[in-house]
Structures are given as C-alpha cells and as structure tokens.
Short mmCIF file of N, CA and C in Angstrom, two decimals:
data_model
loop_
_atom_site.label_atom_id
_atom_site.label_comp_id
_atom_site.label_asym_id
_atom_site.label_seq_id
_atom_site.Cartn_x
_atom_site.Cartn_y
_atom_site.Cartn_z
N MET J 29 49.52 -124.84 -176.76
CA MET J 29 49.60 -124.61 -178.18
C MET J 29 49.60 -123.12 -178.51
N ASP J 30 49.69 -122.25 -177.53
CA ASP J 30 49.63 -120.83 -177.80
C ASP J 30 50.80 -120.35 -178.64
N GLY J 31 51.89 -121.07 -178.66
CA GLY J 31 53.05 -120.65 -179.42
C GLY J 31 53.01 -121.06 -180.89
N THR J 32 51.91 -121.66 -181.33
CA THR J 32 51.80 -122.14 -182.70
C THR J 32 51.67 -120.97 -183.66
N ASP J 33 52.51 -120.96 -184.69
CA ASP J 33 52.42 -119.95 -185.73
C ASP J 33 51.78 -120.58 -186.96
N PHE J 34 50.55 -120.18 -187.21
CA PHE J 34 49.84 -120.70 -188.37
C PHE J 34 50.14 -119.83 -189.58
N PRO J 35 50.22 -120.42 -190.77
CA PRO J 35 50.41 -119.63 -191.98
C PRO J 35 49.20 -118.71 -192.20
N ASP J 36 49.44 -117.57 -192.81
CA ASP J 36 48.36 -116.60 -193.04
C ASP J 36 47.22 -117.19 -193.86
N ASP J 37 47.55 -117.97 -194.88
CA ASP J 37 46.48 -118.53 -195.72
C ASP J 37 45.61 -119.51 -194.94
N LEU J 38 46.19 -120.20 -193.98
CA LEU J 38 45.41 -121.13 -193.16
C LEU J 38 44.47 -120.36 -192.24
N LEU J 39 44.96 -119.29 -191.64
CA LEU J 39 44.10 -118.45 -190.79
C LEU J 39 42.99 -117.80 -191.60
N GLN J 40 43.30 -117.33 -192.80
CA GLN J 40 42.29 -116.71 -193.65
C GLN J 40 41.22 -117.72 -194.06
N THR J 41 41.64 -118.93 -194.34
CA THR J 41 40.68 -119.98 -194.71
C THR J 41 39.78 -120.30 -193.52
N GLN J 42 40.34 -120.33 -192.32
CA GLN J 42 39.53 -120.60 -191.13
C GLN J 42 38.52 -119.47 -190.91
N GLN J 43 38.94 -118.24 -191.11
CA GLN J 43 38.02 -117.11 -190.97
C GLN J 43 36.90 -117.18 -192.01
N ALA J 44 37.23 -117.54 -193.24
CA ALA J 44 36.22 -117.68 -194.28
C ALA J 44 35.26 -118.81 -193.93
N TRP J 45 35.77 -119.90 -193.37
CA TRP J 45 34.93 -121.02 -192.96
C TRP J 45 33.95 -120.57 -191.88
N ASN J 46 34.47 -119.82 -190.89
CA ASN J 46 33.61 -119.32 -189.80
C ASN J 46 32.51 -118.42 -190.35
N ALA J 47 32.86 -117.51 -191.24
CA ALA J 47 31.88 -116.58 -191.81
C ALA J 47 30.82 -117.34 -192.62
N THR J 48 31.24 -118.33 -193.39
CA THR J 48 30.31 -119.11 -194.19
C THR J 48 29.39 -119.93 -193.30
N PHE J 49 29.94 -120.50 -192.24
CA PHE J 49 29.13 -121.28 -191.30
C PHE J 49 28.07 -120.40 -190.66
N ARG J 50 28.47 -119.18 -190.23
CA ARG J 50 27.50 -118.26 -189.63
C ARG J 50 26.41 -117.89 -190.62
N ALA J 51 26.79 -117.64 -191.86
CA ALA J 51 25.81 -117.28 -192.88
C ALA J 51 24.82 -118.43 -193.10
N LEU J 52 25.32 -119.63 -193.09
CA LEU J 52 24.47 -120.80 -193.28
C LEU J 52 23.57 -121.05 -192.07
N ALA J 53 24.04 -120.71 -190.89
CA ALA J 53 23.28 -120.93 -189.66
C ALA J 53 22.26 -119.83 -189.39
N ALA J 54 22.33 -118.75 -190.14
CA ALA J 54 21.39 -117.64 -189.95
C ALA J 54 19.97 -118.09 -190.31
N PRO J 55 18.99 -117.44 -189.71
CA PRO J 55 17.61 -117.78 -190.08
C PRO J 55 17.35 -117.47 -191.56
N ARG J 56 16.78 -118.40 -192.25
CA ARG J 56 16.42 -118.27 -193.67
C ARG J 56 17.59 -117.76 -194.53
N PRO J 57 18.67 -118.50 -194.55
CA PRO J 57 19.81 -118.05 -195.36
C PRO J 57 19.48 -118.09 -196.86
N ARG J 58 20.08 -117.18 -197.58
CA ARG J 58 19.93 -117.17 -199.04
C ARG J 58 21.05 -118.03 -199.63
N ASN J 59 20.78 -118.58 -200.79
CA ASN J 59 21.79 -119.36 -201.52
C ASN J 59 22.36 -120.50 -200.68
N VAL J 60 21.50 -121.27 -200.08
CA VAL J 60 21.93 -122.36 -199.19
C VAL J 60 22.87 -123.32 -199.91
N THR J 61 22.54 -123.67 -201.13
CA THR J 61 23.39 -124.62 -201.87
C THR J 61 24.79 -124.06 -202.06
N ALA J 62 24.88 -122.79 -202.45
CA ALA J 62 26.19 -122.16 -202.66
C ALA J 62 26.97 -122.10 -201.34
N LEU J 63 26.28 -121.79 -200.25
CA LEU J 63 26.95 -121.73 -198.95
C LEU J 63 27.46 -123.10 -198.53
N ARG J 64 26.65 -124.12 -198.74
CA ARG J 64 27.07 -125.48 -198.39
C ARG J 64 28.28 -125.92 -199.21
N ARG J 65 28.25 -125.60 -200.49
CA ARG J 65 29.38 -125.96 -201.35
C ARG J 65 30.64 -125.23 -200.92
N ARG J 66 30.49 -123.94 -200.59
CA ARG J 66 31.65 -123.15 -200.13
C ARG J 66 32.20 -123.72 -198.82
N LEU J 67 31.29 -124.08 -197.90
CA LEU J 67 31.73 -124.64 -196.63
C LEU J 67 32.48 -125.95 -196.85
N LEU J 68 32.01 -126.76 -197.77
CA LEU J 68 32.68 -128.02 -198.07
C LEU J 68 34.07 -127.77 -198.66
N ARG J 69 34.16 -126.84 -199.63
CA ARG J 69 35.48 -126.52 -200.22
C ARG J 69 36.45 -126.00 -199.18
N LEU J 70 35.96 -125.12 -198.31
CA LEU J 70 36.83 -124.57 -197.27
C LEU J 70 37.24 -125.65 -196.27
N SER J 71 36.33 -126.55 -195.96
CA SER J 71 36.65 -127.66 -195.04
C SER J 71 37.76 -128.53 -195.61
N VAL J 72 37.68 -128.80 -196.91
CA VAL J 72 38.71 -129.61 -197.57
C VAL J 72 40.04 -128.88 -197.52
N ARG J 73 40.04 -127.58 -197.81
CA ARG J 73 41.28 -126.80 -197.75
C ARG J 73 41.89 -126.82 -196.35
N LEU J 74 41.04 -126.68 -195.35
CA LEU J 74 41.54 -126.70 -193.97
C LEU J 74 42.13 -128.07 -193.62
N TRP J 75 41.39 -129.11 -193.94
CA TRP J 75 41.81 -130.46 -193.56
C TRP J 75 43.10 -130.88 -194.25
N TRP J 76 43.26 -130.55 -195.53
CA TRP J 76 44.40 -131.03 -196.31
C TRP J 76 45.50 -129.99 -196.48
N HIS J 77 45.47 -128.92 -195.72
CA HIS J 77 46.51 -127.90 -195.82
C HIS J 77 47.87 -128.53 -195.49
N PRO J 78 48.92 -128.17 -196.22
CA PRO J 78 50.26 -128.74 -195.98
C PRO J 78 50.78 -128.52 -194.56
N TYR J 79 50.28 -127.54 -193.87
CA TYR J 79 50.71 -127.29 -192.49
C TYR J 79 50.53 -128.52 -191.61
N TRP J 80 49.46 -129.28 -191.87
CA TRP J 80 49.13 -130.41 -191.00
C TRP J 80 50.04 -131.62 -191.21
N THR J 81 50.98 -131.56 -192.15
CA THR J 81 51.92 -132.66 -192.29
C THR J 81 52.82 -132.76 -191.06
N GLN J 82 52.87 -131.68 -190.28
CA GLN J 82 53.63 -131.67 -189.03
C GLN J 82 52.90 -132.43 -187.92
N GLY J 83 51.64 -132.71 -188.13
CA GLY J 83 50.83 -133.41 -187.15
C GLY J 83 49.52 -132.68 -186.96
N PRO J 84 48.49 -133.38 -186.46
CA PRO J 84 47.16 -132.79 -186.35
C PRO J 84 46.99 -131.85 -185.15
N ALA J 85 47.94 -131.82 -184.25
CA ALA J 85 47.79 -130.98 -183.06
C ALA J 85 47.65 -129.53 -183.49
N GLY J 86 46.73 -128.85 -182.86
CA GLY J 86 46.58 -127.43 -183.12
C GLY J 86 45.33 -127.07 -183.89
N ARG J 87 44.54 -128.02 -184.31
CA ARG J 87 43.33 -127.70 -185.07
C ARG J 87 42.36 -126.86 -184.23
N GLU J 88 42.21 -127.18 -182.97
CA GLU J 88 41.32 -126.39 -182.11
C GLU J 88 41.91 -125.00 -181.87
N GLU J 89 43.21 -124.92 -181.75
CA GLU J 89 43.87 -123.62 -181.59
C GLU J 89 43.63 -122.76 -182.83
N LEU J 90 43.67 -123.35 -184.00
CA LEU J 90 43.39 -122.62 -185.24
C LEU J 90 41.97 -122.06 -185.20
N ARG J 91 41.01 -122.87 -184.79
CA ARG J 91 39.62 -122.39 -184.71
C ARG J 91 39.52 -121.23 -183.73
N ARG J 92 40.19 -121.36 -182.59
CA ARG J 92 40.14 -120.30 -181.58
C ARG J 92 40.74 -119.01 -182.11
N ARG J 93 41.88 -119.12 -182.78
CA ARG J 93 42.53 -117.91 -183.33
C ARG J 93 41.71 -117.29 -184.45
N GLY J 94 41.09 -118.12 -185.25
CA GLY J 94 40.23 -117.60 -186.32
C GLY J 94 39.09 -116.79 -185.77
N ARG J 95 38.47 -117.27 -184.68
CA ARG J 95 37.38 -116.53 -184.04
C ARG J 95 37.91 -115.25 -183.40
N ALA J 96 39.08 -115.32 -182.79
CA ALA J 96 39.65 -114.13 -182.13
C ALA J 96 39.98 -113.05 -183.15
N LEU J 97 40.49 -113.42 -184.30
CA LEU J 97 40.82 -112.43 -185.33
C LEU J 97 39.56 -111.74 -185.86
N GLU J 98 38.46 -112.44 -185.88
CA GLU J 98 37.20 -111.85 -186.36
C GLU J 98 36.70 -110.77 -185.41
N ARG J 99 37.02 -110.88 -184.14
CA ARG J 99 36.55 -109.92 -183.14
C ARG J 99 37.39 -108.66 -183.11
N GLN J 100 38.57 -108.71 -183.71
CA GLN J 100 39.44 -107.54 -183.71
C GLN J 100 38.88 -106.48 -184.66
N PRO J 101 39.06 -105.21 -184.30
CA PRO J 101 38.53 -104.13 -185.15
C PRO J 101 39.26 -104.01 -186.46
#
C-alpha cells in the first residue's frame, strides 16, 4: 500500500486525530469532554471520508503516514 496517495485533507484529519488522542491519553488531561467530542468528530470524518468509496484498504497505511508526518521537522 505504499503507493497510496491520500488526499491532503484526509492526512490532516488523521494528524489531528493523533494529536487529540495523545492529548486525551496524557496524565490528567484538561477539557476531557471537549477532547472526547473532538476525537469523535474526527473519527467520523475519517471513517466517512469520500476517499474510502474506493474501498477500505489503506486505513492502516493512513495511520502510519499520519504518524510519520508528525515526526518530520
């Protein structure tokens, strides 16, 4: 799946999901309710993005790329 080209908005949503998840997983997070709601909204956007009409393959690749982009300077 390395040749998969994900739309920019899908990658950005995955990165936002990762950041929100980390914030929620931190010890004693602030605004837990707001973080949970944001995570839910982002999850819905990821799951129902029009890109997936081509098929569900590549969801794990998207997660991997989202994490890799966060590590870049």
